Coordinates of C-alpha atoms in Angstrom, one line a residue:
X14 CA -30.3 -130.9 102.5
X15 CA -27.6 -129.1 101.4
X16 CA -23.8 -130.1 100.9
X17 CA -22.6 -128.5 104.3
X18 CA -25.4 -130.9 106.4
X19 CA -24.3 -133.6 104.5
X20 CA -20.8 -133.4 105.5
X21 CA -21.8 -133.0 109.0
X22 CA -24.0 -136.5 108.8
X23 CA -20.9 -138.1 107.1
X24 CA -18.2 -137.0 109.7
X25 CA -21.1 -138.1 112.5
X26 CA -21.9 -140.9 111.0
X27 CA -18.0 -142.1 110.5
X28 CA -17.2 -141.6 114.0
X29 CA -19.9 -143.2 115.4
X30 CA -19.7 -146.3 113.0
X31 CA -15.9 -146.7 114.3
X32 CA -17.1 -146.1 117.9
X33 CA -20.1 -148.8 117.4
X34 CA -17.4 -151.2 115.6
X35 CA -15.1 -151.4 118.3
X36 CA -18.4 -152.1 120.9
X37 CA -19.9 -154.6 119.0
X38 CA -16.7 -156.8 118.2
X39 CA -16.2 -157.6 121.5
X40 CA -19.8 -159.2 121.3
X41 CA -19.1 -160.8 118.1
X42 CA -15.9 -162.3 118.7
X43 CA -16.7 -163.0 122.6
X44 CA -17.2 -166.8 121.5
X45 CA -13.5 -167.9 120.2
X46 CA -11.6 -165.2 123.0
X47 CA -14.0 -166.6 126.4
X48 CA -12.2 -169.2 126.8
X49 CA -8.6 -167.1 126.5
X50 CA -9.0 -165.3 130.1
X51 CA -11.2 -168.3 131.9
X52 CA -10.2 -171.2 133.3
X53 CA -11.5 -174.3 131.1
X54 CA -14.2 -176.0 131.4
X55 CA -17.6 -175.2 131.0
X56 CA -18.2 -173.0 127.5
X57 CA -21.4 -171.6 128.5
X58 CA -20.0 -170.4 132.0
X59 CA -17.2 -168.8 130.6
X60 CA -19.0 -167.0 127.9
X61 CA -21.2 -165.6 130.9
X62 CA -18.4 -164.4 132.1
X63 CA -17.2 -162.6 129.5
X64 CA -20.5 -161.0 128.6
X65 CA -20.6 -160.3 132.3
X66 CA -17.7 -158.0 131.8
X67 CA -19.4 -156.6 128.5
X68 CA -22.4 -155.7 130.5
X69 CA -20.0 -153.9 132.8
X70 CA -19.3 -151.2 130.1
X71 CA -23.0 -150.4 130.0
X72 CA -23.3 -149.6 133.6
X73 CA -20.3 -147.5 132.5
X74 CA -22.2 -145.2 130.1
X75 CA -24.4 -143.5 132.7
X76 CA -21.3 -141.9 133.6
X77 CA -19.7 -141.3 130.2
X78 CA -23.5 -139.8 129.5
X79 CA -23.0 -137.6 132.7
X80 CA -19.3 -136.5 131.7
X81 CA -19.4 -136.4 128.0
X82 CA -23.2 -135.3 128.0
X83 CA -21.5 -132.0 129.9
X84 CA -18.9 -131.5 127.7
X85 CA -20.9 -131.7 124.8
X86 CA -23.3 -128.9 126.4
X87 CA -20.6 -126.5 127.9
X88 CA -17.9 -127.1 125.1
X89 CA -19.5 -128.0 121.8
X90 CA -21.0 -130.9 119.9
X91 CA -17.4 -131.0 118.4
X92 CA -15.5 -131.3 121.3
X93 CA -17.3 -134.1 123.3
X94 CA -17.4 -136.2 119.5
X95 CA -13.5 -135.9 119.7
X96 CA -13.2 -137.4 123.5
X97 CA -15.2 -140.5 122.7
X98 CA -13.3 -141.6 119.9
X99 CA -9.9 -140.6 121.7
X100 CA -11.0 -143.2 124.6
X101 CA -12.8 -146.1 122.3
X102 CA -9.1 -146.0 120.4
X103 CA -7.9 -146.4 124.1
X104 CA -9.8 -149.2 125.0
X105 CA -9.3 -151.2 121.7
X106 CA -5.5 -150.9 122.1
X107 CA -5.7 -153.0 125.7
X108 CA -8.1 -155.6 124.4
X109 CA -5.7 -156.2 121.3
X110 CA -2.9 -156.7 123.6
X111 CA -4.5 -158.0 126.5
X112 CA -2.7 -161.4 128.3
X113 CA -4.5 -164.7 128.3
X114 CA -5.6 -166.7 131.4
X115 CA -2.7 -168.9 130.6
X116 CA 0.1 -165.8 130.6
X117 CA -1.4 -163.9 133.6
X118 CA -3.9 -165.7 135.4
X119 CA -7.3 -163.6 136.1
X120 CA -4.9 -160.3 134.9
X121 CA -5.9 -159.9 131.5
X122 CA -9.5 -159.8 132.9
X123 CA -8.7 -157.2 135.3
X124 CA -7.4 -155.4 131.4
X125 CA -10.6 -156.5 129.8
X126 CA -12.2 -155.0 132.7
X127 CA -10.3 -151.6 132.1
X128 CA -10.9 -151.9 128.4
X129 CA -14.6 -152.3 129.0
X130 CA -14.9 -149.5 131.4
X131 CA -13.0 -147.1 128.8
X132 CA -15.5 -148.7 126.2
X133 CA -18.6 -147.9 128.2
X134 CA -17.1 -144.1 129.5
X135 CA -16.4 -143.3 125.4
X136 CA -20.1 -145.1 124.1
X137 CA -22.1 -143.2 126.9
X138 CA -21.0 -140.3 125.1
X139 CA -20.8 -140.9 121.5
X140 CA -24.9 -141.6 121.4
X141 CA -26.2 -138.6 122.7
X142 CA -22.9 -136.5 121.1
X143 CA -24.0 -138.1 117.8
X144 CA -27.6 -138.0 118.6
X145 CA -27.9 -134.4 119.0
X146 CA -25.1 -133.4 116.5
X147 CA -27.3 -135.1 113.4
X148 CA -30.4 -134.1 114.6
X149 CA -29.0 -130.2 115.2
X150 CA -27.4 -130.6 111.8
X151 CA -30.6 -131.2 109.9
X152 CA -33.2 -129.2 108.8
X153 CA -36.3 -129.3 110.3
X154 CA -38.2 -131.1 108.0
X155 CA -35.3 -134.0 107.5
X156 CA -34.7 -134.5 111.2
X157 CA -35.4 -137.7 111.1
X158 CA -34.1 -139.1 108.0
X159 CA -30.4 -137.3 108.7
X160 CA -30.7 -138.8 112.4
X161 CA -31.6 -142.5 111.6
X162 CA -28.1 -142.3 110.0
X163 CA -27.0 -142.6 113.4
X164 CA -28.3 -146.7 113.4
X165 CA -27.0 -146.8 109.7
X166 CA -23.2 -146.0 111.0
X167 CA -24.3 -148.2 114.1
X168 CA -25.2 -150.9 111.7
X169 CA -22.7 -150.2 109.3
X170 CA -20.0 -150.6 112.1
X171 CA -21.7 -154.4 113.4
X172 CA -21.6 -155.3 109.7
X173 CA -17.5 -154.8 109.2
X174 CA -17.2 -156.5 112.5
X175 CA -19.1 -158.9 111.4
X176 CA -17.3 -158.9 107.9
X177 CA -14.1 -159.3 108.7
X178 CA -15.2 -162.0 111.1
X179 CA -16.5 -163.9 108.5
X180 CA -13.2 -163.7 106.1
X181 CA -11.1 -164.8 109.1
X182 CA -13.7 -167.7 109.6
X183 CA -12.7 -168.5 105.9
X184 CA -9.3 -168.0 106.2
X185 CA -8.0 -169.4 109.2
X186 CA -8.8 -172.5 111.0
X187 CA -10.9 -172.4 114.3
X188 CA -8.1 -173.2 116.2
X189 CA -6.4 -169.7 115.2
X190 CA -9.6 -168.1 115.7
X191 CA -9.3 -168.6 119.6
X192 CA -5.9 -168.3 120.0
X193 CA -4.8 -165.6 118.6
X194 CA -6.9 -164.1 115.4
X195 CA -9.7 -162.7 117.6
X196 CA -7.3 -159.7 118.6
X197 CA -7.1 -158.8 114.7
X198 CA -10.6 -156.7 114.7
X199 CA -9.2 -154.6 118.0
X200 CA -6.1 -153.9 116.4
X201 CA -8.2 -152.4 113.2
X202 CA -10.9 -150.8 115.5
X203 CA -8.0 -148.8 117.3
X204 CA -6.3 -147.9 113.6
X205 CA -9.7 -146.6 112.5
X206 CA -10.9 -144.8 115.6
X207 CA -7.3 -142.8 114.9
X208 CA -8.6 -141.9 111.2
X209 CA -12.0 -140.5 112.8
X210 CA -9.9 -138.8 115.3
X211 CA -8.2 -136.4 112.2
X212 CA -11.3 -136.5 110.4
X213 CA -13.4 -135.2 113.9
X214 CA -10.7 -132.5 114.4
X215 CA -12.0 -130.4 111.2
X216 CA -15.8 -131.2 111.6
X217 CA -18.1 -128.1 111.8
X218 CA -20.2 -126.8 114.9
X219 CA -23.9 -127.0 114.3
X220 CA -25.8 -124.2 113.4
X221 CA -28.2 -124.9 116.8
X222 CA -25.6 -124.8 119.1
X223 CA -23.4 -122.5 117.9
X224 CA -26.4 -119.8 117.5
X225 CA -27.5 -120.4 121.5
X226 CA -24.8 -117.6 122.5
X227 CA -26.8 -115.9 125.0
X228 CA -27.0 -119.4 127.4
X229 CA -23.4 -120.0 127.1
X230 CA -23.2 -117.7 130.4
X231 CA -25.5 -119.9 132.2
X232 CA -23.3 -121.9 135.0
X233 CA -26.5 -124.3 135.7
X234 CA -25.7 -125.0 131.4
X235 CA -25.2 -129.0 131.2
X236 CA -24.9 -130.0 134.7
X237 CA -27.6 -132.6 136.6
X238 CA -29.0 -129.2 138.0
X239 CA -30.4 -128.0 134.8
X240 CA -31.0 -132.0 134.0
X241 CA -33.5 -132.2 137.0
X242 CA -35.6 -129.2 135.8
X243 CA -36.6 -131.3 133.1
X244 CA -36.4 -134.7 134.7
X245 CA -40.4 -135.8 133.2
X246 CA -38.5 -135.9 129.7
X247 CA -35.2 -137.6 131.3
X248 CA -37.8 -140.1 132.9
X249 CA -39.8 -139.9 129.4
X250 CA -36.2 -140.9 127.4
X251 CA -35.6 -144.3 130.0
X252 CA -38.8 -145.4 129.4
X253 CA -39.7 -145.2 125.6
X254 CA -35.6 -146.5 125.8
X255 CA -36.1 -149.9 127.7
X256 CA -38.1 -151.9 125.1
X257 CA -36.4 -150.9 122.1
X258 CA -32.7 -151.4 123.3
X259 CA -33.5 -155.0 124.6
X260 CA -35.2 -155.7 121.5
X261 CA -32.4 -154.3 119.2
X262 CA -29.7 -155.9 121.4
X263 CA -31.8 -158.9 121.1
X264 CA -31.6 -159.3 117.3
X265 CA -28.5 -157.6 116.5
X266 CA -25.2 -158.5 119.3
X267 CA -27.3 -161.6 121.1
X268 CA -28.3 -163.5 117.5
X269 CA -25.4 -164.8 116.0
X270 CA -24.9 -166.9 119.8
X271 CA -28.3 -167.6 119.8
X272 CA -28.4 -169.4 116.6
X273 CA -25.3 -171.3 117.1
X274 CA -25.6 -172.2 120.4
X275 CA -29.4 -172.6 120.7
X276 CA -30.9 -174.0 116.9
X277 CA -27.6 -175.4 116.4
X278 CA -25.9 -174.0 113.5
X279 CA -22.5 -173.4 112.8
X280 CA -21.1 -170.2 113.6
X281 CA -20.1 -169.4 109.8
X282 CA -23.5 -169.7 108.7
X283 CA -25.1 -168.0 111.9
X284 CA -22.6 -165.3 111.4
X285 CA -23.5 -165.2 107.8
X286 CA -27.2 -165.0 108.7
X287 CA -26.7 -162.0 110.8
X288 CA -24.6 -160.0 108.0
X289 CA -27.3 -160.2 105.7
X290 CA -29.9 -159.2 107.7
X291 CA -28.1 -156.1 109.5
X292 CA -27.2 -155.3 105.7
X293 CA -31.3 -155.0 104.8
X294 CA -31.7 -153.6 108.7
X295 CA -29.2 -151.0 107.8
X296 CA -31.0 -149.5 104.7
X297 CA -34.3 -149.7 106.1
X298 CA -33.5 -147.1 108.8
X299 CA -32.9 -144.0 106.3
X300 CA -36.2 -144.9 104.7
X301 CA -37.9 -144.5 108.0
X302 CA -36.8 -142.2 108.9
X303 CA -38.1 -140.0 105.5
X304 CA -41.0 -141.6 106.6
X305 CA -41.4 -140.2 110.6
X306 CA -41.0 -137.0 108.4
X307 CA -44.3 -137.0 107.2
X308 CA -45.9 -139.0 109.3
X309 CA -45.0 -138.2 112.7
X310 CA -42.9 -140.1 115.0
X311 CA -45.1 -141.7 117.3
X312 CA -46.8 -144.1 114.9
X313 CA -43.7 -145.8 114.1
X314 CA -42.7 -146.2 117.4
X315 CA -46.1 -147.7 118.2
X316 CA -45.9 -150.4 115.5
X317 CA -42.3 -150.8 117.1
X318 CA -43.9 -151.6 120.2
X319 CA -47.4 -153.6 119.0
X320 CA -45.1 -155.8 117.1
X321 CA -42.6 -156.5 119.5
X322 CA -44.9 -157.3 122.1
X323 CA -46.5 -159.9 120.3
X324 CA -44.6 -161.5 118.1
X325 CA -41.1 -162.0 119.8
X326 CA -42.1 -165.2 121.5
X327 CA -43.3 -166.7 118.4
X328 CA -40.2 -165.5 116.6
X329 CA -38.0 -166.4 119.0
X330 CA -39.3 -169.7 119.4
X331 CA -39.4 -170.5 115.4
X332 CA -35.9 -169.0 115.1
X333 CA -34.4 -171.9 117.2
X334 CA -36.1 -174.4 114.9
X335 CA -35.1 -172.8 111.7
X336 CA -32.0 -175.4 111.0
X337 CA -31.2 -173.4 107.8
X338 CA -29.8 -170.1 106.5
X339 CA -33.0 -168.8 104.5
X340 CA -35.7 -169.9 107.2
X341 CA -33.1 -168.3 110.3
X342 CA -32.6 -164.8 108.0
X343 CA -36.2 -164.5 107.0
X344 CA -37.2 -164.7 111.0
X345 CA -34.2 -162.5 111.5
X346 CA -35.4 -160.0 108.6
X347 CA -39.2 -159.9 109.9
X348 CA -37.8 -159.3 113.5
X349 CA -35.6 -156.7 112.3
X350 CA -38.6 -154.5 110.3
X351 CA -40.4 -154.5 113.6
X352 CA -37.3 -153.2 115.7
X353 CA -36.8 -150.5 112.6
X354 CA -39.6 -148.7 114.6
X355 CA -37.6 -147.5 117.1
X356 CA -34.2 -147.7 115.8
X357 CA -34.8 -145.4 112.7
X358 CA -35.7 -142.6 115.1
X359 CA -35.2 -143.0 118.7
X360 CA -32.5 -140.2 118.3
X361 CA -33.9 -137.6 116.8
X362 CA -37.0 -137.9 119.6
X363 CA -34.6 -137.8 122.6
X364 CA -32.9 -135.1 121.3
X365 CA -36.3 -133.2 120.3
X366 CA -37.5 -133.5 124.0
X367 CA -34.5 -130.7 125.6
X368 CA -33.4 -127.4 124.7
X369 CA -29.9 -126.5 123.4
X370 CA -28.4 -126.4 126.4
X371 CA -29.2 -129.4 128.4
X372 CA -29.9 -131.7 125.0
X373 CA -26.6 -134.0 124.8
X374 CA -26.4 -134.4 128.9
X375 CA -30.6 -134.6 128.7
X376 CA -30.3 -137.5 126.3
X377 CA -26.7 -138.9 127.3
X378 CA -27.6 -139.6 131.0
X379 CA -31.5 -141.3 131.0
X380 CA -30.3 -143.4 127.6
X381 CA -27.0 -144.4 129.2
X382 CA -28.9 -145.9 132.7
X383 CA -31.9 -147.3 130.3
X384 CA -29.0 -149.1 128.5
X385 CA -27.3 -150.3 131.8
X386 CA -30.4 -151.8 133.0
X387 CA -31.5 -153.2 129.9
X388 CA -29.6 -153.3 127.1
X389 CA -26.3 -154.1 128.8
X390 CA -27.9 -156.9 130.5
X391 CA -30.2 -158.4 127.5
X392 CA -27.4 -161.2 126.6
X393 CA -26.5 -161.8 130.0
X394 CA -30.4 -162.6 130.9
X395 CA -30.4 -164.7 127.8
X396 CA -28.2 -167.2 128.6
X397 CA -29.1 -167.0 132.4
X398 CA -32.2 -168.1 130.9
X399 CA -30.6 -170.7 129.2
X400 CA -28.3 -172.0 131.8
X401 CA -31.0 -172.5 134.1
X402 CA -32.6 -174.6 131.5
X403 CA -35.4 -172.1 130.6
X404 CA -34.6 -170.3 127.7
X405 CA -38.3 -169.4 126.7
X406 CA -38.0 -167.2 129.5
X407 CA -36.4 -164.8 127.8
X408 CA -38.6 -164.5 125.1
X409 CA -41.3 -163.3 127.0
X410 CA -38.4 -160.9 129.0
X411 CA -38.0 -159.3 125.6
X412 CA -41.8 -158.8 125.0
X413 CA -42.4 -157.4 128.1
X414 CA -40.1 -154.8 128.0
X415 CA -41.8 -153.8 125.0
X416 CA -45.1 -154.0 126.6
X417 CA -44.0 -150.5 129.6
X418 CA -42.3 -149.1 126.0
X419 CA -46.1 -149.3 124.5
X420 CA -47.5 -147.3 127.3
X421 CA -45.3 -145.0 127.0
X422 CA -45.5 -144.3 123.2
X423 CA -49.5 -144.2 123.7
X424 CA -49.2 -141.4 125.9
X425 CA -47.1 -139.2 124.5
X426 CA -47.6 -136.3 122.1
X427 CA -45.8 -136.3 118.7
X428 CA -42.4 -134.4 118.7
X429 CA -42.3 -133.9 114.8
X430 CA -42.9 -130.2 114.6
X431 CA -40.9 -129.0 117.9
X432 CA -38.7 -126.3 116.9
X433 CA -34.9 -126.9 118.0
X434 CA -34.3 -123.2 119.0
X435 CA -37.1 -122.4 121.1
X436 CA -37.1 -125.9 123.3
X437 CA -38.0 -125.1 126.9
X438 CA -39.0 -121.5 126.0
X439 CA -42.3 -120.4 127.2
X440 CA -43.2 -120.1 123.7
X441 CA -41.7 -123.4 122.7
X442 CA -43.7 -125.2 125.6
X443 CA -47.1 -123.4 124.0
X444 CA -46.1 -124.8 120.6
X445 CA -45.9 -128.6 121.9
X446 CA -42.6 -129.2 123.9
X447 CA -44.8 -130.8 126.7
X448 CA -44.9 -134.4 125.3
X449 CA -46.9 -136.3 127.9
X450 CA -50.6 -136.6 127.3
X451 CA -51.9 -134.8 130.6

């Protein structure tokens, strides 16, 4: 790869590790702020509550897909990058300042709620925008090693959130922690999401896009129109989408709470337990990625799927009997490998499914509703699970899920080899475009 795709992949992958920072902080830090815009009482309620509203920002991003998705087909990769950081800076500003229960009654929920909303509009975006910017920016041959650096930022953002947790679990006593500390990661989130915002402003078009002059004219270009004349692939995208988001959402936002509320540790350690396992998750995915290269895509994402299926209830089930670090990160690890199927190139597959000119909306729009129905919702059915005194239930939630994703991967036809340029061209549909088995 030469240096000027490597820049491209770093300005991405900067942005999108911001962006991801700022989503997945609100997860992290949900259990000392819950009890901040709730009424007292019961812990587990009001943490439902609050992931309640963080499941609302999900059933936001079919509409920042649908919006951003557009501008990132009629304007430029570039452009629809730059909106998603602008808005995610937005949102982390009003959860940073937002008034407590105490101050304002139920109206710093009604901010949270705003926050969220911003949060889910900016997110829809930023994966499809960031999806088909690093896969466009690669060659054809490293398409999915340069995009599996789209999980790496991902992972890389959880990991600073989950960092700087840490130190301020360290350095400040629990009771600061849910007064007033657990604003300190929005404040940074909104600092850095400015940073991106200059660095964004100088990134460079990709070749893909920028060479597809002769569609520009095309007024059907990026709108649900041009969408539904290739809905078997949006359909295609929700599908191979729903097992591997609940899994990954599973393992990644859902198992710091799951090991301190559920095998009882305490939320240093479980927090510790999830930073070292992202960290090995998050260097894993690049290596995968090389690997999809010359193997195909299809085979990881069916060992994604096998291994899901069958081993999340046992797992699961282990994990809440672990009662240590090494026993919970070596559960968390092997989980982790398994959801690496999917992770290290989900992006590069959407995006290698639609033509220039309906890619970012094509993968914005079916992978933000897959996320609002399933990956939005995965903590919320966790501890619905475990409120009604069922929590296995969930285990076998996650594994099902998988179980339609398997299907799905057996049926379709390896993308590895479709050309970018000629996507949706007569010729490009001769050369392997159609991706369902018929």
């Amino acid at each position: 790869m030469g240096q000027a795709q490597w820049k491209k992949i770093w300005v991405g992958s900067a942005g999108n590790m911001v962006e991801w920072f700022d989503w997945f902080v609100y997860a992290s830090f949900a259990v000392y702020f819950a009890d901040s815009f709730f009424p007292k009482g019961n812990d587990t309620a009001n943490l439902m509550n609050t992931m309640g509203i963080f499941a609302v920002g999900f059933f936001m991003r079919p509409v920042g897909g649908w919006v951003l998705g557009r501008v990132g087909d009629r304007r430029g990769r570039k452009a629809a990058l730059t909106l998603t950081v602008t808005l995610m800076s937005a949102a982390a500003i009003l959860i940073a300042v937002a008034p407590t229960y105490a101050a304002a009654g139920y109206g710093g929920v009604a901010v949270l709620l705003l926050a969220r909303m911003l949060q889910g509009l900016s997110v829809g975006g930023e994966y499809a925008a960031s999806a088909t910017y690093l896969t466009e920016a690669s060659a054809p041959g490293s398409r999915g090693f340069a995009s599996s650096f789209q999980y790496v930022s991902m992972t890389a953002g959880q990991l600073l959130g989950l960092g700087l947790q840490i130190v301020l679990q360290r350095t400040l006593s629990d009771a600061a922690l849910h007064s007033w500390a657990w604003r300190i990661p929005f404040i940074v989130g909104a600092l850095g999401a400015a940073i991106v915002f200059w660095l964004r402003r100088s990134m460079l078009e990709t070749e893909v896009y920028a060479e597809d002059d002769g569609a520009r004219s095309d007024p059907d270009r990026g709108t649900l129109k041009a969408l539904w004349a290739h809905k078997r692939e949006a359909f295609l995208v929700i599908a191979l989408t729903m097992g591997g988001t609940v899994a990954y959402y599973t393992y990644t936002t859902y198992l710091t709470k799951y090991l301190s509320g559920s095998a009882g540790m305490s939320k240093p350690t479980a927090s510790l337990v999830s930073f070292c396992a992202l960290f090995l998750f998050m260097c894993l995915q690049p290596l995968a990625g090389r690997l999809s290269d010359r193997i195909g895509r299809r085979p990881l994402l069916i060992t994604f799927a096998i291994g899901s299926t069958f081993l999340t209830v046992p797992i699961m089930t282990l994990l809440r009997h672990a009662g240590s670090f090494w026993p919970a990160l070596g559960l968390s690890m092997l989980a982790l490998v398994v959801v690496t199927g999917y992770t290290s190139i989900n992006a590069c597959v959407k995006a290698e499914l639609f033509p220039t000119g309906i890619r970012a909306l094509g993968v914005a729009l079916p992978y933000a509703i897959a996320n609002a129905l399933f990956g939005g919702t995965a903590e919320y059915v966790a501890l619905w699970f475990k409120n009604g005194g069922i929590e296995s239930g969930y285990y076998w939630y996650v594994s099902g899920c998988a179980a339609v994703s398997l299907v799905v991967y057996l049926t379709m036809r390896e993308t590895r080899t479709i050309d970018l340029h000629r996507v949706g061209t007569a010729a490009g549909d001769d050369s392997g475009t159609r991706v369902l088995a018929s």
